Coordinates of C-alpha atoms and ligand atoms in Angstrom, one line a residue:
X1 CA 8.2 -16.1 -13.6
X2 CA 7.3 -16.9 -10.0
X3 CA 6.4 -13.6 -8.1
X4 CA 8.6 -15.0 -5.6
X5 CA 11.8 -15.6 -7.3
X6 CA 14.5 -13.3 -6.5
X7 CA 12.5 -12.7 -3.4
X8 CA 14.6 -13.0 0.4
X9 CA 11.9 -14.5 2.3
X10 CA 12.2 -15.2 6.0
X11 CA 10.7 -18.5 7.0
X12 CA 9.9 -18.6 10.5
X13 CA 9.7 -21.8 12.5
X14 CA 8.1 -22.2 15.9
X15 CA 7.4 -25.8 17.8
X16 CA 4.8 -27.7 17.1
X17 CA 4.6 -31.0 15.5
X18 CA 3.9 -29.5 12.5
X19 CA 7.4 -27.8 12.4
X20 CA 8.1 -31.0 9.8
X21 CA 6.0 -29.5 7.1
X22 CA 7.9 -26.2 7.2
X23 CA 10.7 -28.5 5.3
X24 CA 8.5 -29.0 2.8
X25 CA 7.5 -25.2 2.4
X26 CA 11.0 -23.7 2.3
X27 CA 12.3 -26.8 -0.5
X28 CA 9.3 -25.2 -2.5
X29 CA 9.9 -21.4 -2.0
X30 CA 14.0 -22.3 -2.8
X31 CA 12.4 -24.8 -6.1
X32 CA 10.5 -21.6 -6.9
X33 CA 13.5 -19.2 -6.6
X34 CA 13.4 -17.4 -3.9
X35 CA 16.4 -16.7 -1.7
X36 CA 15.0 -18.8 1.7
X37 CA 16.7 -17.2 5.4
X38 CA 14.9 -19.4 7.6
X39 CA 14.9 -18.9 11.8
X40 CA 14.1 -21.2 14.3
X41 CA 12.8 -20.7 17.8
X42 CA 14.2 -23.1 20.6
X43 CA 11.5 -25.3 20.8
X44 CA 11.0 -25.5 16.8
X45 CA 14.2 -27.3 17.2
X46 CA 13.1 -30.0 19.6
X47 CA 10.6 -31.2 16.7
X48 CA 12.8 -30.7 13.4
X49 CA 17.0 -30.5 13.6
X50 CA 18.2 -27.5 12.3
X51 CA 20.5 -29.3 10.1
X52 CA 17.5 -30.1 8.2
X53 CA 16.7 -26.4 7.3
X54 CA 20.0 -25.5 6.8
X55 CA 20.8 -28.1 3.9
X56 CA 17.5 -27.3 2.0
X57 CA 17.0 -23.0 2.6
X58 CA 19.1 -20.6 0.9
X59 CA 21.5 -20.1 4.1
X60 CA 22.1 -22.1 7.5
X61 CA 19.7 -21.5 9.4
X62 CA 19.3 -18.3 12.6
X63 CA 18.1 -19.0 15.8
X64 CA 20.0 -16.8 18.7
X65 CA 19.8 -13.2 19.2
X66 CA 22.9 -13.3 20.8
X67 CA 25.7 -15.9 18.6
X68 CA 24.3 -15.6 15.1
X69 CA 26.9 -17.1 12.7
X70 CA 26.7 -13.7 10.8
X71 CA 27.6 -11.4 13.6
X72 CA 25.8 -9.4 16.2
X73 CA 22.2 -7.9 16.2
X74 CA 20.8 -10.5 13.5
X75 CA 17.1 -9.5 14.0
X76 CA 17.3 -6.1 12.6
X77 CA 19.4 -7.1 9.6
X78 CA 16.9 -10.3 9.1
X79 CA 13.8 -7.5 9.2
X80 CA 15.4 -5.0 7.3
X81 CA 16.4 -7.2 4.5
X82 CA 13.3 -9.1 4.5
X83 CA 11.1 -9.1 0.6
X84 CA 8.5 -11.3 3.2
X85 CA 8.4 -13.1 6.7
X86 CA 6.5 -16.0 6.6
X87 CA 5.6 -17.6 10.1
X88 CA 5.4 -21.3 10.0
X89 CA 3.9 -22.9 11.9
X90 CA 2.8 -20.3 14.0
X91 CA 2.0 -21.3 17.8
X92 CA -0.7 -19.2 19.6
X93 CA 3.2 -18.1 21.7
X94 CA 4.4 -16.2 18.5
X95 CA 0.9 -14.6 17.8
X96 CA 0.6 -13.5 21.5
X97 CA 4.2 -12.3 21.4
X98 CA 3.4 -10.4 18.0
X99 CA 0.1 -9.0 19.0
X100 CA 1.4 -7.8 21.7
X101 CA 4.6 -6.8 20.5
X102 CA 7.1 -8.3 22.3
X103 CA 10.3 -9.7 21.4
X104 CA 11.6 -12.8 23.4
X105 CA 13.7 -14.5 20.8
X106 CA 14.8 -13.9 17.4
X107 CA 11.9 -14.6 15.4
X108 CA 9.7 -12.3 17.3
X109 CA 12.8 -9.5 17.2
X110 CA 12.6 -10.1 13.7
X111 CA 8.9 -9.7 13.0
X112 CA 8.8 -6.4 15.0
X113 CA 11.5 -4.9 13.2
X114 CA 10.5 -5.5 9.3
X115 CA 8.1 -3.5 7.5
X116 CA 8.0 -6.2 4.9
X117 CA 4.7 -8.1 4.4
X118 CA 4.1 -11.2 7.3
X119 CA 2.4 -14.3 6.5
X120 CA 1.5 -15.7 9.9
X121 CA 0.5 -19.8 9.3
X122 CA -1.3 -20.1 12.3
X123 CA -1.2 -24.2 13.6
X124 CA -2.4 -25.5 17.3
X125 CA -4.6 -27.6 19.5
X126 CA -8.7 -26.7 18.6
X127 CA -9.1 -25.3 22.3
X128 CA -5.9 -23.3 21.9
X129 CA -7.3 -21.7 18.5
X130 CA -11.0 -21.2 20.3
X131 CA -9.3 -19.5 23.0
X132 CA -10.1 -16.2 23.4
X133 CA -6.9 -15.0 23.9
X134 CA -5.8 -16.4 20.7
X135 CA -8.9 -15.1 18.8
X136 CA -8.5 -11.4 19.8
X137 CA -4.6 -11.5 18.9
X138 CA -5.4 -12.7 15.8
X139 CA -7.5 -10.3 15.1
X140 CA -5.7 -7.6 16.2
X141 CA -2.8 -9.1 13.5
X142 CA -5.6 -9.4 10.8
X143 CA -6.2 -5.5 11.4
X144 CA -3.0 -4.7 11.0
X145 CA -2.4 -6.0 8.0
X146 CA -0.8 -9.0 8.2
X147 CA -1.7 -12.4 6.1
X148 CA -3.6 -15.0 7.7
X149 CA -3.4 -18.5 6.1
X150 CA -6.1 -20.5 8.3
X151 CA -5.9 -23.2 9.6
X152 CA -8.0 -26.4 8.6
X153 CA -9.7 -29.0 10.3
X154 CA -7.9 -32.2 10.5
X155 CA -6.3 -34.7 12.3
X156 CA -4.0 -33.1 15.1
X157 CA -1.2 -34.0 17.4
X158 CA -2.1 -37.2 19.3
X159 CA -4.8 -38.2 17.4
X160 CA -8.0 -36.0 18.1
X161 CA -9.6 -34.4 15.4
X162 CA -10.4 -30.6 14.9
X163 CA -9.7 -27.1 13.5
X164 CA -6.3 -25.7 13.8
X165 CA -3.9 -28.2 11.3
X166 CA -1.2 -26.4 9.5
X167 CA -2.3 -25.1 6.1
X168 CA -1.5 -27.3 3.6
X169 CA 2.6 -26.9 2.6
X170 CA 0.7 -25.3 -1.5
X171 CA -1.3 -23.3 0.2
X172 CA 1.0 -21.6 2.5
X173 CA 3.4 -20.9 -0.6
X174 CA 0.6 -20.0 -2.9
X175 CA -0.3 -17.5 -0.3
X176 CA 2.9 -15.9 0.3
X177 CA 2.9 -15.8 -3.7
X178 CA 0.1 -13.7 -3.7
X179 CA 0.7 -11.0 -1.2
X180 CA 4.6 -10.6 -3.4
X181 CA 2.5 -10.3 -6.6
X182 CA 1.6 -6.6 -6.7
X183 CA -1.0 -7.5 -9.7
X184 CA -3.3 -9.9 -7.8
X185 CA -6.3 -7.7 -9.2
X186 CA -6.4 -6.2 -12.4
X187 CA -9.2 -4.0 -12.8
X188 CA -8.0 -1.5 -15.3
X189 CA -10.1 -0.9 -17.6
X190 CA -13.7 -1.7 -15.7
X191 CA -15.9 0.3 -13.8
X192 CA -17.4 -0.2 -10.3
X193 CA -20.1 1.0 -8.4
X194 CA -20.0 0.2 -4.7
X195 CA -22.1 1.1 -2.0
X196 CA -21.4 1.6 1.7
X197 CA -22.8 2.0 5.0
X198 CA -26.0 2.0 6.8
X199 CA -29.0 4.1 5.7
X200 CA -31.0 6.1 7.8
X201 CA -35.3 6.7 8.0
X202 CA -36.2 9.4 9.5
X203 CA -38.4 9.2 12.0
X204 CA -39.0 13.3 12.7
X205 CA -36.0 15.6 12.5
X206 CA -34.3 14.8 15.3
X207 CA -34.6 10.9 15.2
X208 CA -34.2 8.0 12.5
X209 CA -34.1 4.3 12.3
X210 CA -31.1 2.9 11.3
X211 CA -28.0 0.0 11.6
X212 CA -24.4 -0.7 12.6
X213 CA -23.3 -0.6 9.2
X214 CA -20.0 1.5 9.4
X215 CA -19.3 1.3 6.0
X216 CA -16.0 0.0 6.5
X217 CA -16.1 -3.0 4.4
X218 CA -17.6 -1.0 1.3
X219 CA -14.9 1.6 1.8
X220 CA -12.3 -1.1 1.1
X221 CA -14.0 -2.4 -1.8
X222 CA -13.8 1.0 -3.0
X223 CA -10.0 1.5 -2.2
X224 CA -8.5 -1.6 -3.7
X225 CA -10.7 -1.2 -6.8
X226 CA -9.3 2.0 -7.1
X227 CA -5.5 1.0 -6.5
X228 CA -6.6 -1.8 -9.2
X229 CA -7.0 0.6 -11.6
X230 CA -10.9 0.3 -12.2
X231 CA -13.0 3.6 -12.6
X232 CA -15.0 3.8 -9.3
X233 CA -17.8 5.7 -8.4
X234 CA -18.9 4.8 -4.3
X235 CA -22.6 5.5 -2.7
X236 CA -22.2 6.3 0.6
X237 CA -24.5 7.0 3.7
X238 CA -21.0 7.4 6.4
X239 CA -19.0 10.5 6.6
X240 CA -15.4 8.8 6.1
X241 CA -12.4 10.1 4.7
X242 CA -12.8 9.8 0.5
X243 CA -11.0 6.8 -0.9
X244 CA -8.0 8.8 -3.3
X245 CA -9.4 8.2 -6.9
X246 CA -12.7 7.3 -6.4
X247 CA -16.4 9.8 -6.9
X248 CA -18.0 9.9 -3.7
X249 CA -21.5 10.5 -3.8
X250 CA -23.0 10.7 -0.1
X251 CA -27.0 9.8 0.2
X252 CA -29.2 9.2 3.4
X253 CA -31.8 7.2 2.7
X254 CA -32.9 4.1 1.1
X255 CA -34.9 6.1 -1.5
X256 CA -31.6 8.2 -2.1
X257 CA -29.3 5.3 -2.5
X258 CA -31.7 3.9 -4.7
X259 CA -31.6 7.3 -6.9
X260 CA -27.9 7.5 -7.2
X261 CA -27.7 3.7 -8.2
X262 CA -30.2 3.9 -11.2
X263 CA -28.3 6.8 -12.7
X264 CA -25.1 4.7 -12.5
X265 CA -26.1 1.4 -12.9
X266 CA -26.5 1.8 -16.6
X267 CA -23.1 2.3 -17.5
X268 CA -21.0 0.0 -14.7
X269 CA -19.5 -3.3 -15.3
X270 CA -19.6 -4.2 -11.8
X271 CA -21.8 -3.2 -8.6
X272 CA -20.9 -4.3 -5.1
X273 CA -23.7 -3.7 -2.6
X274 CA -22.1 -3.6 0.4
X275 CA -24.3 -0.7 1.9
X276 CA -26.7 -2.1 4.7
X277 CA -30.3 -1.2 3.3
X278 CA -33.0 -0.4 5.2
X279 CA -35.9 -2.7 4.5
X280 CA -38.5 -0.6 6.0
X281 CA -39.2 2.7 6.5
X282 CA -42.0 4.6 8.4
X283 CA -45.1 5.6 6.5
X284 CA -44.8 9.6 6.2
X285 CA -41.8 10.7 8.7
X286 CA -43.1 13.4 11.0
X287 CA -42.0 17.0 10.2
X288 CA -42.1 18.5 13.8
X289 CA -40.5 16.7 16.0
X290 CA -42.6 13.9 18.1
X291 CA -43.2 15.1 21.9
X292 CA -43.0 12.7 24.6
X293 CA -46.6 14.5 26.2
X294 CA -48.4 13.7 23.0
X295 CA -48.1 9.6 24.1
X296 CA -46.4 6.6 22.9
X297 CA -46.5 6.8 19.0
X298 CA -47.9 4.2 16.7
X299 CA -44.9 4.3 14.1
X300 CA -46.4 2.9 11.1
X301 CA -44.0 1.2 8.6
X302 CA -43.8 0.3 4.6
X303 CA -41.4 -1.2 2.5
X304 CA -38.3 0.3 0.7
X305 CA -37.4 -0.6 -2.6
X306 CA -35.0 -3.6 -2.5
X307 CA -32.1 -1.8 -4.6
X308 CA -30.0 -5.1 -5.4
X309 CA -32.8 -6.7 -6.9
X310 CA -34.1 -4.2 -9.0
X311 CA -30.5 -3.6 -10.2
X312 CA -30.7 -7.5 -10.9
X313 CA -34.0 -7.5 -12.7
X314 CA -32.4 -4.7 -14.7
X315 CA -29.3 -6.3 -15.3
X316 CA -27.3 -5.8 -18.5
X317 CA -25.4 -8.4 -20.2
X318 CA -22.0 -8.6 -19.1
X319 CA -22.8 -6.5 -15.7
X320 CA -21.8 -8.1 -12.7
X321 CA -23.6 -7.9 -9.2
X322 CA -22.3 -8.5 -5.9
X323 CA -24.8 -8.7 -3.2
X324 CA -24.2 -9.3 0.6
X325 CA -25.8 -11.5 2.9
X326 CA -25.4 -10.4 6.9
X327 CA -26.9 -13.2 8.4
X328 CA -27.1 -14.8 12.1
X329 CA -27.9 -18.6 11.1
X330 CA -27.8 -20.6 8.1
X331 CA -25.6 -18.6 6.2
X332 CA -25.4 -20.8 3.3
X333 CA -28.8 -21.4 2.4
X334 CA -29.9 -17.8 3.1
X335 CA -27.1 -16.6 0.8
X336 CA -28.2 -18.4 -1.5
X337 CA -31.7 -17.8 -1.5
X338 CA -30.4 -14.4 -1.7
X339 CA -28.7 -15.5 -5.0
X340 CA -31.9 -16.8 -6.9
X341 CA -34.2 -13.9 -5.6
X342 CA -32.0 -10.9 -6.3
X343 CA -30.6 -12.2 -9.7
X344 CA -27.2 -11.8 -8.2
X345 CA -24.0 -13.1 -9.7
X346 CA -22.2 -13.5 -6.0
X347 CA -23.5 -13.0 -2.5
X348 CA -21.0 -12.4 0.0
X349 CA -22.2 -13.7 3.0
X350 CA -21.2 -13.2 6.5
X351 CA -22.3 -14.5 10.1
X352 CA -22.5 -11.4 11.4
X353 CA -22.9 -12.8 14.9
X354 CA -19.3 -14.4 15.0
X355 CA -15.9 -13.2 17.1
X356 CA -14.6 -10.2 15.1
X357 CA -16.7 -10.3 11.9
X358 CA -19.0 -8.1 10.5
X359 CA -20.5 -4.4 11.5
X360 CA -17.6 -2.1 12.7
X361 CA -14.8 -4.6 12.9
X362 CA -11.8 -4.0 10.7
X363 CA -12.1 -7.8 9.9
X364 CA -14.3 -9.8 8.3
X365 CA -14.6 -13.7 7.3
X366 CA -17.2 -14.8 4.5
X367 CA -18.3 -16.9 1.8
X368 CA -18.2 -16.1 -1.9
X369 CA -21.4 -17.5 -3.3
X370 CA -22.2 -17.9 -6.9
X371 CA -24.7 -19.8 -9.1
X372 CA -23.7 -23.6 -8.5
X373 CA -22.3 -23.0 -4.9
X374 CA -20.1 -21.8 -2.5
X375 CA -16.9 -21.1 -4.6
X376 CA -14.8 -19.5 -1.7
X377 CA -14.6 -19.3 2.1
X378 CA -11.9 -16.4 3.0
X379 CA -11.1 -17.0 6.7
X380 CA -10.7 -13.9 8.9
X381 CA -8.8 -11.1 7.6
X382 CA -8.4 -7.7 7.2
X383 CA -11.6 -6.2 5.2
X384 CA -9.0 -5.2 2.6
X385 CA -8.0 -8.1 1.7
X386 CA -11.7 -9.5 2.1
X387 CA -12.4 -7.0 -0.8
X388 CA -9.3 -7.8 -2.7
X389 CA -9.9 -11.9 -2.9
X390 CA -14.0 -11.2 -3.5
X391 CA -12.8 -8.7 -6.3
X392 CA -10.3 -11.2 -7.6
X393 CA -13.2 -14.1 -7.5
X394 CA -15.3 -11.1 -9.2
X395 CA -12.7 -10.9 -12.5
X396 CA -11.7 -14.4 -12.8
X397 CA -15.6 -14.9 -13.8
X398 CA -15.8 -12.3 -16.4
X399 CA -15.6 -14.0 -19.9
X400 CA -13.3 -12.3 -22.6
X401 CA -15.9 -10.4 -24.1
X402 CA -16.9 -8.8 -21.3
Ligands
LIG1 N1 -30.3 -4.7 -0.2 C1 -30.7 -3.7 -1.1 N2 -31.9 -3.0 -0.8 C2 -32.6 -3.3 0.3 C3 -32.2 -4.3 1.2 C4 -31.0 -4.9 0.9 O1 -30.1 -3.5 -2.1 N3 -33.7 -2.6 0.5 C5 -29.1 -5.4 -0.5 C6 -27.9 -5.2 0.4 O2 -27.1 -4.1 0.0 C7 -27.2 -6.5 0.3 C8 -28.3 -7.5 0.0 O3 -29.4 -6.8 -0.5 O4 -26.2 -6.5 -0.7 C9 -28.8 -8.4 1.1 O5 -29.1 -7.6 2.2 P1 -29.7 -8.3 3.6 O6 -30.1 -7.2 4.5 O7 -28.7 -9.3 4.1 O8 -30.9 -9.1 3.1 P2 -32.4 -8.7 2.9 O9 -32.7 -8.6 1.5 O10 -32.8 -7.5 3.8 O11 -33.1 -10.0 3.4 P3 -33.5 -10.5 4.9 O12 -34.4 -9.5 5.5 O13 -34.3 -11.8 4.5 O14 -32.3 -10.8 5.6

């Protein structure tokens, strides 16, 4: 059965051209049994006629705060009741309205007082989804939890070509789909080593060399693992609250994390190295500290071990590794290169110098990569779901027998 039949989903319809392939999403959702409430904003209704929605959805369609045909104060009976609100389209008006939470008509009303789930189906002009403006408010809604079904690149109103066409009508559905199905992962059963955060050389005692790495994005690998059901032990160099259900082992150093992963790696069936490594460290840290009046040091480096691919030259059969690629330019064909060297089963790779990606952002958009190519591109989200959709990718690839 369809994780969304039964389900009351609100569709939301804003204006934009591509209001006409909302039709085709809610005659899917009702095909797949779910009780469809959609509500239109005013200007939806200048592209598709509400007649339209209200012969194919579940119910005639909502669109005033003020004369609903069910009676006063619609929007917080249409939030309440809500399984799922799915925004689609969703024009860079309804994000800034959302972001910013304000409520001008009844969709917004209706998105700011549910605690269901929100699928927001972003679709504009290229400019208008480069904007700024529109880039921070998405990413504000990506950190708060709410589903993000990109947009593509195609043709777009009057003909020019770009990013920010409406997700196809499948995918929209199959996403809304997954965030109802409480079972996207199932990890019970398997265990999981991650690692997380940034590790520090010391210098002297007082100073070290280190990275950005917050550890955020390991943490969450760590969490939904956890809430998968898999046993999961986390490495960490970052002094965050303990994911409930997981071993926390803290380390500092490259060395250290390099320790703690040998005497686990044995035994796991998967390891996610999310943990920015230091690559170098200096030769023989100082053990008083280093005074200014003694002159400008000469701080001699060397090598740390490269943990991922030992842990990949060590590799036993059915153990899965997940290796990350931070990268500034050519993020394919260093992730990849990353892949061969390191023995890796997937490299999650990430342009770290992008909007809102990366070191201590609570999003994150990257590429799945795996022998034979890229098999995934996860647009910005949340770095929970990031972890969710890489750990799904993860599971899929595991053969029966492992
Ligand atoms: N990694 C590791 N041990 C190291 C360095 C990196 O295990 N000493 C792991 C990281 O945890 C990550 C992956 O290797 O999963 C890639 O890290 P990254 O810093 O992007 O790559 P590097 O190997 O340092 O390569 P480069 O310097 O060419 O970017």
């Amino acid at each position: 059965m369809s994780s969304v039949s039964g389900k009351r989903i609100v569709l939301g319809v804003s204006g934009g051209i591509s209001a006409y392939k909302a039709i085709e999403v809610c005659r899917r959702l009702v095909d797949a049994g779910a009780h469809v409430v959609p509500i239109m904003t005013d200007s939806a209704q200048k592209f598709v006629g509400a007649n339209t929605f209200s012969a194919l959805a579940s119910e005639p369609v909502h669109a005033s705060l003020f004369d609903d045909w069910q009676g006063p104060i619609p929007h917080t009976r249409l939030g309440q009741e809500a399984d799922l609100i799915v925004v689609c389209p969703a024009t860079a008006r309804v994000i800034g309205s959302y972001a910013a939470g304000i409520s001008d008509d009844l969709l917004t009303n209706t998105l700011i007082a549910t605690r269901a789930p929100v699928v927001v189906c972003p679709a504009m002009h290229t400019e208008m989804w480069e904007h700024p403006a529109v880039e921070a408010n998405m990413a504000t809604l990506a950190a708060r939890g709410v589903h993000i079904v990109a947009p593509e690149e195609g043709r777009l109103a009057g003909g020019d070509i770009g990013k920010g066409r409406l997700a196809a009508p499948s995918t929209v559905v199959a996403s809304v789909q997954e965030v109802l199905d409480p079972h996207t992962v199932d990890m019970r059963g398997l265990s999981v080593m991650v690692t997380a955060g940034g590790t520090r050389e010391s210098l002297d005692p007082v100073r070290f060399i280190g990275n950005r790495s917050t550890g955020k994005q390991g943490y969450a690998f760590a969490e939904v693992a956890a809430r998968a059901g898999a046993d999961v032990e986390l490495i960490t160099t970052v002094d965050r609250p303990d994911p409930s259900g997981v071993r926390v082992t803290r380390v500092v150093t490259a060395a250290q994390m390099h320790e703690a992963c040998l005497a686990s790696a044995d035994s796991v069936d998967i390891v996610v190295m999310a943990a920015a490594v230091a690559d170098f460290r200096p030769t023989g840290a100082s053990e008083v500290k280093i005074k200014k009046g003694d002159g400008v040091p000469t701080i001699e480096l060397e090598r740390t071990v490269d943990i991922l691919a030992d842990l990949g030259s060590r590799k036993r059969r059915g153990q899965q590794l997940v290796g990350f690629a931070a990268e500034t330019n050519d993020l394919i064909a260093n992730g990849e290169r990353k892949l061969a060297k390191k023995n890796a089963d997937f490299i999650v790779a990430n342009d770290v110098s992008a909007p809102n990606t990366g070191f201590a952002h609570d999003t994150n958009a990257v590429t799945i990569l795996a022998p034979g190519g890229v098999r995934a591109s996860l647009a910005l989200a949340s770095k929970f779901e990031i972890a969710r959709a890489v750990l799904r990718t993860v599971v899929a690839a595991r053969t029966p027998s492992e």
